[in-house]
XYZ file of C-alpha atoms in Angstrom:
559
model
C -36.314 84.443 -31.055
C -37.299 84.522 -34.718
C -34.666 84.229 -37.424
C -36.262 87.037 -39.427
C -33.658 89.380 -37.884
C -30.744 87.236 -36.633
C -28.676 88.485 -33.719
C -25.162 89.638 -34.337
C -22.389 87.520 -32.872
C -21.797 90.141 -30.183
C -25.452 90.232 -29.189
C -25.660 86.439 -29.177
C -22.603 86.106 -26.971
C -23.989 88.646 -24.527
C -27.266 86.748 -24.384
C -25.502 83.439 -23.695
C -26.551 82.037 -27.095
C -24.091 79.944 -29.069
C -23.038 81.688 -32.270
C -23.355 79.799 -35.518
C -22.344 80.125 -39.153
C -25.746 78.919 -40.313
C -27.555 81.971 -41.697
C -31.339 82.171 -42.020
C -31.180 83.393 -45.625
C -28.899 80.505 -46.584
C -31.328 78.018 -45.036
C -34.284 79.644 -46.836
C -32.460 79.580 -50.143
C -31.501 75.924 -49.723
C -34.886 74.609 -48.551
C -37.388 76.984 -50.135
C -41.011 75.956 -49.756
C -40.098 72.962 -47.588
C -39.830 75.324 -44.603
C -42.901 75.678 -42.426
C -41.224 77.868 -39.822
C -37.839 79.310 -38.858
C -37.004 79.947 -35.228
C -34.114 79.643 -32.770
C -33.177 77.117 -30.134
C -30.659 78.295 -27.536
C -27.778 76.560 -29.306
C -28.728 76.827 -32.971
C -31.360 77.822 -35.546
C -34.426 75.620 -35.862
C -36.292 74.827 -39.058
C -39.698 73.120 -39.038
C -40.645 70.950 -42.024
C -43.425 68.621 -43.127
C -43.127 64.946 -42.148
C -43.189 63.826 -45.803
C -40.095 65.874 -46.754
C -37.561 64.602 -44.229
C -35.299 62.815 -46.695
C -35.292 65.630 -49.249
C -34.541 68.285 -46.637
C -31.792 66.323 -44.859
C -30.185 65.411 -48.189
C -30.092 69.088 -49.164
C -28.659 70.146 -45.817
C -25.978 67.477 -45.985
C -25.007 68.161 -49.598
C -25.448 71.922 -49.932
C -24.762 73.174 -46.406
C -22.203 70.557 -45.353
C -24.215 69.371 -42.322
C -22.915 65.805 -42.555
C -23.162 64.805 -38.878
C -26.540 63.728 -37.518
C -25.515 63.750 -33.887
C -28.853 62.945 -32.260
C -32.574 62.425 -32.811
C -34.963 63.496 -30.066
C -38.607 62.398 -30.010
C -41.271 63.798 -27.720
C -45.020 64.049 -27.325
C -47.029 67.198 -26.666
C -50.730 67.612 -25.922
C -51.491 68.315 -29.590
C -48.673 66.637 -31.552
C -45.627 64.415 -31.712
C -42.246 65.816 -32.666
C -38.928 64.483 -33.983
C -35.887 66.754 -33.775
C -32.840 65.978 -35.918
C -29.749 67.655 -34.422
C -27.411 68.349 -37.350
C -23.781 69.464 -37.238
C -20.740 69.553 -39.492
C -17.785 67.244 -38.870
C -15.510 70.011 -40.136
C -16.995 72.589 -37.756
C -19.449 71.395 -35.067
C -20.367 75.002 -34.221
C -22.306 75.000 -37.494
C -25.524 73.522 -36.126
C -29.143 73.301 -37.187
C -32.161 71.633 -35.574
C -34.709 70.146 -37.962
C -38.099 69.804 -36.274
C -40.655 67.410 -37.745
C -44.131 67.621 -36.130
C -46.832 65.009 -36.706
C -50.413 64.845 -35.489
C -51.353 62.867 -32.396
C -53.954 60.932 -34.349
C -51.495 59.858 -37.058
C -47.875 60.057 -35.807
C -46.189 59.066 -39.076
C -43.041 60.702 -40.433
C -40.640 59.924 -43.231
C -37.494 58.149 -42.058
C -34.091 59.838 -42.177
C -32.272 56.482 -42.280
C -31.860 56.442 -46.104
C -29.884 59.699 -45.741
C -28.076 59.115 -42.427
C -27.659 55.468 -41.404
C -27.274 56.535 -37.767
C -30.948 57.554 -37.784
C -31.797 53.836 -37.996
C -31.249 53.152 -34.299
C -32.313 56.621 -33.144
C -35.665 56.332 -34.928
C -36.179 52.798 -33.643
C -35.751 54.192 -30.121
C -38.233 56.987 -30.892
C -40.735 54.425 -32.178
C -40.129 52.104 -29.228
C -40.426 54.640 -26.420
C -42.554 57.464 -27.863
C -44.629 55.820 -30.595
C -43.689 57.739 -33.747
C -43.767 55.635 -36.938
C -41.193 56.249 -39.669
C -42.066 55.435 -43.272
C -39.328 53.876 -45.429
C -37.346 52.891 -42.350
C -35.266 49.833 -43.282
C -36.018 47.952 -40.050
C -38.585 49.656 -37.820
C -38.713 47.409 -34.750
C -38.418 48.003 -31.052
C -34.832 48.365 -29.922
C -34.830 48.541 -26.102
C -38.009 46.602 -25.320
C -39.243 43.207 -26.532
C -41.426 43.176 -29.653
C -44.315 41.858 -27.562
C -44.345 44.984 -25.345
C -47.651 46.826 -25.321
C -47.621 50.614 -25.490
C -44.839 53.205 -25.557
C -43.339 54.097 -22.143
C -42.755 57.795 -22.897
C -46.275 58.288 -24.223
C -48.567 60.584 -22.266
C -51.264 57.892 -22.043
C -48.958 55.000 -21.146
C -50.274 52.823 -18.330
C -47.296 51.845 -16.167
C -49.426 49.383 -14.193
C -50.356 47.302 -17.214
C -48.882 43.785 -17.003
C -46.535 42.784 -19.805
C -45.857 39.339 -21.217
C -42.606 38.476 -22.977
C -42.970 35.300 -25.004
C -40.462 32.530 -24.503
C -39.590 32.548 -28.221
C -38.831 36.290 -28.293
C -35.212 35.500 -29.229
C -35.823 32.214 -30.969
C -33.424 31.064 -33.653
C -34.788 32.489 -36.944
C -33.004 29.832 -38.979
C -33.737 26.146 -39.352
C -34.606 24.271 -36.172
C -31.242 22.525 -36.048
C -29.397 25.822 -36.340
C -28.579 25.600 -40.021
C -30.364 27.252 -42.930
C -30.654 25.923 -46.457
C -27.656 28.001 -47.544
C -25.476 26.419 -44.827
C -25.297 29.476 -42.594
C -25.557 29.157 -38.828
C -26.830 31.518 -36.146
C -24.443 32.022 -33.224
C -25.598 33.856 -30.088
C -22.867 35.739 -28.214
C -24.025 37.097 -24.863
C -25.839 38.742 -23.242
C -23.709 37.253 -20.438
C -20.307 36.928 -22.057
C -17.034 38.713 -21.192
C -16.408 39.696 -24.803
C -19.622 41.746 -24.990
C -18.370 44.148 -22.290
C -21.724 44.155 -20.556
C -25.173 42.700 -20.986
C -25.440 42.812 -24.755
C -26.522 40.072 -27.105
C -24.933 39.664 -30.539
C -26.891 37.667 -33.110
C -24.217 36.509 -35.529
C -24.902 34.679 -38.783
C -21.914 32.592 -39.867
C -20.878 30.924 -43.088
C -18.262 28.594 -41.710
C -16.213 30.928 -39.497
C -16.926 33.983 -41.629
C -19.391 36.586 -40.366
C -22.236 37.095 -42.829
C -24.335 39.312 -40.585
C -24.241 40.616 -37.014
C -26.980 42.409 -35.118
C -26.375 43.931 -31.667
C -29.384 43.284 -29.420
C -29.462 45.954 -26.706
C -31.810 47.084 -23.935
C -31.019 44.498 -21.279
C -30.196 47.108 -18.625
C -32.406 50.008 -19.687
C -32.538 52.035 -16.470
C -34.739 55.031 -17.359
C -31.941 57.537 -16.726
C -33.622 60.150 -18.909
C -36.896 59.796 -17.048
C -35.183 60.051 -13.656
C -33.506 63.265 -14.796
C -36.878 64.617 -15.875
C -38.102 64.081 -12.315
C -35.168 65.975 -10.746
C -34.582 69.690 -10.280
C -31.951 71.443 -12.388
C -29.988 72.833 -9.456
C -29.241 69.773 -7.320
C -31.088 66.555 -8.168
C -29.868 65.733 -11.695
C -26.094 65.952 -11.248
C -25.653 62.604 -9.378
C -27.046 60.653 -12.346
C -24.465 61.313 -15.128
C -21.730 59.364 -13.303
C -23.840 56.250 -13.742
C -24.144 56.481 -17.527
C -20.495 55.465 -17.972
C -19.203 53.597 -14.943
C -15.906 52.843 -16.687
C -14.388 56.059 -15.384
C -15.917 58.752 -17.568
C -18.198 60.074 -14.852
C -16.754 63.585 -14.561
C -16.961 63.991 -18.328
C -20.625 63.023 -18.142
C -21.199 65.502 -15.341
C -19.702 68.176 -17.562
C -22.142 67.329 -20.365
C -25.071 68.125 -18.086
C -23.330 71.130 -16.538
C -22.539 72.668 -19.922
C -26.097 72.213 -21.169
C -27.838 73.504 -18.046
C -25.414 76.398 -17.594
C -25.997 77.640 -21.111
C -29.723 77.127 -20.684
C -29.752 79.192 -17.479
C -27.076 81.708 -18.656
C -24.593 80.785 -15.895
C -20.950 81.814 -16.369
C -18.384 79.579 -14.656
C -15.348 81.265 -13.016
C -12.020 80.679 -14.750
C -10.495 79.002 -11.693
C -13.320 76.452 -11.569
C -12.904 75.861 -15.320
C -9.266 74.897 -14.776
C -10.231 72.472 -11.998
C -12.935 70.983 -14.230
C -10.487 70.560 -17.105
C -7.912 68.836 -14.910
C -10.527 66.544 -13.358
C -12.040 65.700 -16.741
C -8.714 64.635 -18.195
C -7.975 62.474 -15.159
C -11.358 60.896 -15.810
C -10.435 60.367 -19.472
C -7.241 58.542 -18.451
C -9.307 56.443 -16.051
C -11.608 55.400 -18.913
C -8.856 54.800 -21.478
C -6.853 52.648 -19.051
C -9.866 50.379 -18.638
C -10.295 50.257 -22.427
C -6.637 49.290 -22.907
C -6.800 46.678 -20.144
C -9.982 45.073 -21.469
C -8.653 45.088 -25.034
C -5.516 43.233 -24.029
C -7.720 40.637 -22.369
C -10.046 40.404 -25.403
C -7.410 40.082 -28.087
C -4.354 38.363 -26.593
C -5.723 37.039 -23.311
C -3.226 39.108 -21.342
C -4.588 39.234 -17.819
C -1.459 38.943 -15.682
C 0.560 41.749 -17.309
C -1.275 44.428 -19.305
C -4.629 44.092 -17.567
C -3.167 44.248 -14.076
C -0.723 47.031 -15.019
C -3.629 49.135 -16.297
C -5.627 48.392 -13.161
C -2.635 49.547 -11.118
C -2.489 52.828 -13.017
C -6.243 53.279 -12.717
C -5.845 52.937 -8.956
C -3.322 55.767 -8.961
C -5.727 58.010 -10.877
C -8.634 56.982 -8.677
C -6.562 57.918 -5.637
C -6.009 61.425 -7.015
C -9.674 61.821 -7.884
C -10.718 60.495 -4.482
C -8.606 63.195 -2.845
C -10.257 65.799 -5.084
C -13.881 64.637 -5.090
C -14.267 62.336 -2.085
C -15.347 59.433 -4.311
C -13.563 56.803 -6.379
C -16.100 56.195 -9.159
C -19.443 58.029 -8.739
C -17.837 61.403 -8.201
C -20.729 63.897 -8.093
C -18.132 66.690 -8.032
C -19.385 69.201 -10.596
C -22.079 71.712 -9.688
C -23.911 74.148 -11.908
C -21.620 77.158 -11.942
C -18.462 75.334 -10.919
C -17.375 72.523 -8.594
C -18.434 71.530 -5.096
C -15.140 72.359 -3.350
C -11.590 73.494 -3.965
C -8.330 71.536 -4.194
C -7.884 69.642 -0.890
C -5.503 70.936 1.733
C -2.607 70.772 1.879
C -2.618 71.832 -1.772
C 1.079 71.108 -2.180
C 0.565 67.451 -1.254
C -2.229 67.072 -3.823
C -0.169 68.652 -6.602
C 2.845 66.521 -5.669
C 0.711 63.369 -5.875
C -0.574 64.393 -9.300
C 2.944 65.185 -10.523
C 4.303 61.865 -9.241
C 1.730 60.071 -11.363
C 2.460 62.227 -14.423
C 6.223 61.807 -14.054
C 5.949 58.023 -14.008
C 3.422 57.810 -16.855
C 5.836 57.971 -19.864
C 7.748 54.914 -18.669
C 4.546 52.997 -18.042
C 3.220 53.927 -21.487
C 6.421 52.546 -23.007
C 5.642 49.287 -21.196
C 2.148 49.250 -22.713
C 3.573 49.779 -26.180
C 6.051 46.940 -25.637
C 3.236 44.665 -24.470
C 0.602 45.714 -27.008
C 1.511 47.747 -30.086
C 4.799 45.861 -30.473
C 3.124 42.492 -29.855
C 3.075 40.410 -33.043
C -0.044 38.503 -32.017
C -1.986 41.691 -31.322
C -0.762 43.169 -34.597
C -1.901 40.097 -36.513
C -5.371 40.355 -34.982
C -5.872 44.110 -35.263
C -4.035 45.394 -38.332
C -6.404 45.568 -41.327
C -9.325 44.136 -39.323
C -12.451 45.984 -38.301
C -11.899 48.567 -41.011
C -14.259 51.552 -40.784
C -13.740 54.040 -43.594
C -14.286 57.730 -42.744
C -17.221 58.188 -45.102
C -18.990 55.191 -43.513
C -18.146 56.347 -39.989
C -19.698 59.748 -40.699
C -22.916 58.211 -41.990
C -23.276 56.378 -38.667
C -22.528 59.446 -36.547
C -19.386 57.867 -35.096
C -17.335 60.107 -32.776
C -14.495 59.963 -30.254
C -11.487 57.627 -30.590
C -13.482 55.459 -33.009
C -13.888 58.388 -35.411
C -10.351 59.679 -34.910
C -9.057 56.156 -35.555
C -10.770 56.440 -38.954
C -8.936 59.634 -39.832
C -11.769 61.998 -38.841
C -10.205 65.058 -37.205
C -13.142 65.825 -34.888
C -12.827 66.742 -31.218
C -15.355 68.983 -29.475
C -12.771 70.152 -26.938
C -10.963 71.951 -29.765
C -13.716 72.494 -32.345
C -16.429 73.794 -30.000
C -14.323 74.884 -27.021
C -15.528 74.810 -23.435
C -13.787 74.791 -20.072
C -10.139 75.861 -20.318
C -9.154 73.766 -23.332
C -8.695 76.666 -25.748
C -6.133 78.236 -23.376
C -3.906 75.143 -23.233
C -1.357 73.553 -25.550
C -2.397 70.089 -26.706
C -3.083 68.127 -29.902
C -5.975 66.075 -31.249
C -4.808 62.510 -31.922
C -5.810 61.144 -35.334
C -4.835 57.868 -37.021
C -5.637 57.186 -40.679
C -5.558 53.388 -41.015
C -9.213 52.979 -39.938
C -8.661 49.572 -38.315
C -8.742 48.059 -34.837
C -5.062 48.840 -34.282
C -5.651 52.529 -35.045
C -8.396 52.806 -32.454
C -6.149 51.259 -29.796
C -3.302 53.582 -30.758
C -5.548 56.657 -30.552
C -6.512 55.860 -26.961
C -2.918 55.219 -25.919
C -1.740 58.489 -27.472
C -4.685 60.369 -25.970
C -3.480 59.341 -22.513
C -0.284 61.263 -23.284
C -2.236 64.345 -24.373
C -4.446 64.160 -21.281
C -1.328 64.015 -19.115
C -0.016 67.152 -20.833
C -3.304 68.973 -20.196
C -3.301 67.909 -16.518
C 0.284 69.112 -16.039
C -0.602 72.537 -17.457
C -3.687 72.746 -15.228
C -1.614 71.884 -12.144
C 0.780 74.729 -12.927
C -2.096 77.179 -13.391
C -3.790 76.117 -10.168
C -0.556 76.426 -8.175
C 0.003 79.986 -9.377
C -3.612 81.165 -9.201
C -3.971 84.162 -6.855
C -5.519 83.075 -3.584
C -8.116 85.857 -3.532
C -9.375 84.857 -7.021
C -9.973 81.162 -6.367
C -13.702 81.196 -7.041
C -15.036 77.662 -7.352
C -18.677 78.523 -8.101
C -20.686 81.230 -9.785
C -23.594 82.870 -8.004
C -26.303 80.415 -9.096
C -29.986 81.076 -8.311
C -31.435 78.828 -5.637
C -34.164 77.733 -8.057
C -33.596 77.512 -11.817
C -36.711 77.918 -13.963
C -35.891 78.453 -17.665
C -38.603 80.011 -19.796
C -41.265 77.669 -21.140
C -40.495 75.941 -24.460
C -36.806 76.891 -24.304
C -34.814 74.136 -26.038
C -31.106 73.366 -26.121
C -28.696 70.630 -27.248
C -25.079 70.815 -26.078
C -22.279 68.259 -26.028
C -18.813 67.599 -24.650
C -15.975 65.332 -25.761
C -16.412 62.399 -23.396
C -13.969 59.495 -23.272
C -15.952 57.554 -25.858
C -16.998 60.465 -28.060
C -19.665 63.123 -28.322
C -21.878 63.048 -25.247
C -24.810 65.371 -25.855
C -27.885 66.365 -23.892
C -31.116 67.893 -25.164
C -33.334 69.712 -22.669
C -36.741 71.265 -23.221
C -37.926 73.507 -20.407
C -41.571 73.996 -19.428
C -41.199 76.938 -17.046
C -40.775 74.755 -13.953
C -37.637 73.766 -12.032
C -37.572 70.350 -13.769
C -36.988 69.495 -17.459
C -40.013 68.598 -19.566
C -37.757 66.484 -21.800
C -34.246 65.249 -21.061
C -32.572 63.302 -23.864
C -29.097 61.735 -23.591
C -26.986 61.220 -26.713
C -24.538 58.515 -25.626
C -21.544 58.113 -27.966
C -21.491 54.339 -27.484
C -25.018 54.119 -28.925
C -24.038 55.467 -32.351
C -20.584 53.858 -32.328
C -22.046 50.404 -31.653
C -24.476 50.733 -34.541
C -21.489 50.745 -36.922
C -20.305 47.294 -35.755
C -21.882 45.368 -38.691
C -19.996 47.577 -41.145
C -16.736 46.624 -39.402
C -17.401 42.928 -38.869
C -19.273 41.554 -41.879
C -17.041 39.504 -44.166
C -14.466 38.897 -41.436
C -14.033 36.063 -38.934
C -15.244 35.430 -35.385
C -11.929 36.479 -33.756
C -12.014 39.677 -35.832
C -15.559 40.371 -34.601
C -14.398 40.187 -30.971
C -11.471 42.484 -31.712
C -13.756 44.955 -33.500
C -16.309 45.018 -30.706
C -13.592 45.568 -28.100
C -12.120 48.419 -30.157
C -15.405 50.340 -29.807
C -15.009 50.465 -26.000
C -18.764 50.481 -25.403
C -20.397 50.834 -22.002
C -23.902 49.389 -21.976
C -25.191 51.758 -19.318
C -24.524 54.543 -21.818
C -26.064 52.594 -24.717
C -29.288 51.628 -22.938
C -29.525 54.647 -20.623
């Protein structure tokens, strides 16, 4: 659909297209001759520009149109070109979206880097270079990010030979400083991980120290890259993709991940989910959020004050209660595979009264248990000493790195997709977005603990709705076509508020029943990139506290 004659909001809603405040004339006026083409993706307008005008265009869009959130960068290769897509939003209103498409030739895939405008583009463009092969001029540090520097070829390239043997040199991660570990300016390199409890997964931190003070820290990722995007590209929309999202975040956020795919594919295929199924989804998603936050709280207590016997085990106990409820609902305790395009796989288990009673028992006991957590954590002088005024991430810095979720809300950024770009049943319920303004490690912990309370409130309201829902209107699935084949070259990016932040998915259709491109925007990826801003100038214990406050899951980072 061309933007020469934009649809009205009513027409767009009827067509299943997300409405937007971005007007074609406003974009033309702002960008002028920089525009090569104006068109429409399913979710937002699309503007195509030259590869040598990326920084100028993105600067204008950020300054003049208020598009200050670069949520994702998608790279892909066609038969005749390469393409980078910058998915822009506004932190004040994420429904104001614009896709900036930057094509380059196959013979010379070089584009200007967006990193000088949005720091978060640094890692996203490194991934595009690593996997697809696009080069970005003026990038501050264009190296591979998931694969070793010695890797030959780009795995997502059309001509990539998967059978080619690869050699990783022994000195791939050699100490860059003096052979005895010290440089001439008396700094030392310290390797933390990739097999270390404090890294919360197989991640390697290269830390440069001056005494005990952190001079520089670089997260080294890619140790468990599992090709999740490529596996999704090999699956059919209707049935074969949905089991994968649970595995992106094994900390408990699986149902939230399933919803990210469901929302994207449903809008792509114009599928409307019944209200009853939306309530079930909302209840299940918030149980999943509690499951994730309890693990974050437990691990943080272990990281910061070494509390294994009390806080950690208490949180594991409460996770077990939630897992029991979700097992009754989904049949699984971790890899749920409960959502389906158009709804959920089955209704509330019988007897319904027993399920609702079990959920209410958990909710009734939660306030007292949360008071225990506050006594053990937020009132703990040792934890306060290690988290107050450490790991400070100012809101303007957080926005430049595309930070979302509890990390952003702990920096005073009032951004939550559940409220700001509503889906499911959230806009029909009474709940609040939790925001803390101190921008430190303590704030991020407090946000998660308070969000558990809000999730409990949402669940309680959903239980009441489900109990009173008329029996003859309990539709758990829409009438979904047996085979889903979106029109060729249809493109969409949609996101949900996962436990760790904005979880987005870009899909490009090619007219078949499988995606031509499936890109996952994991919130932990962008959040982790901000770690140096939080840790540099502080001490080693502060670095551990800051890393733990991000609540990263490496399966979501590496994908």
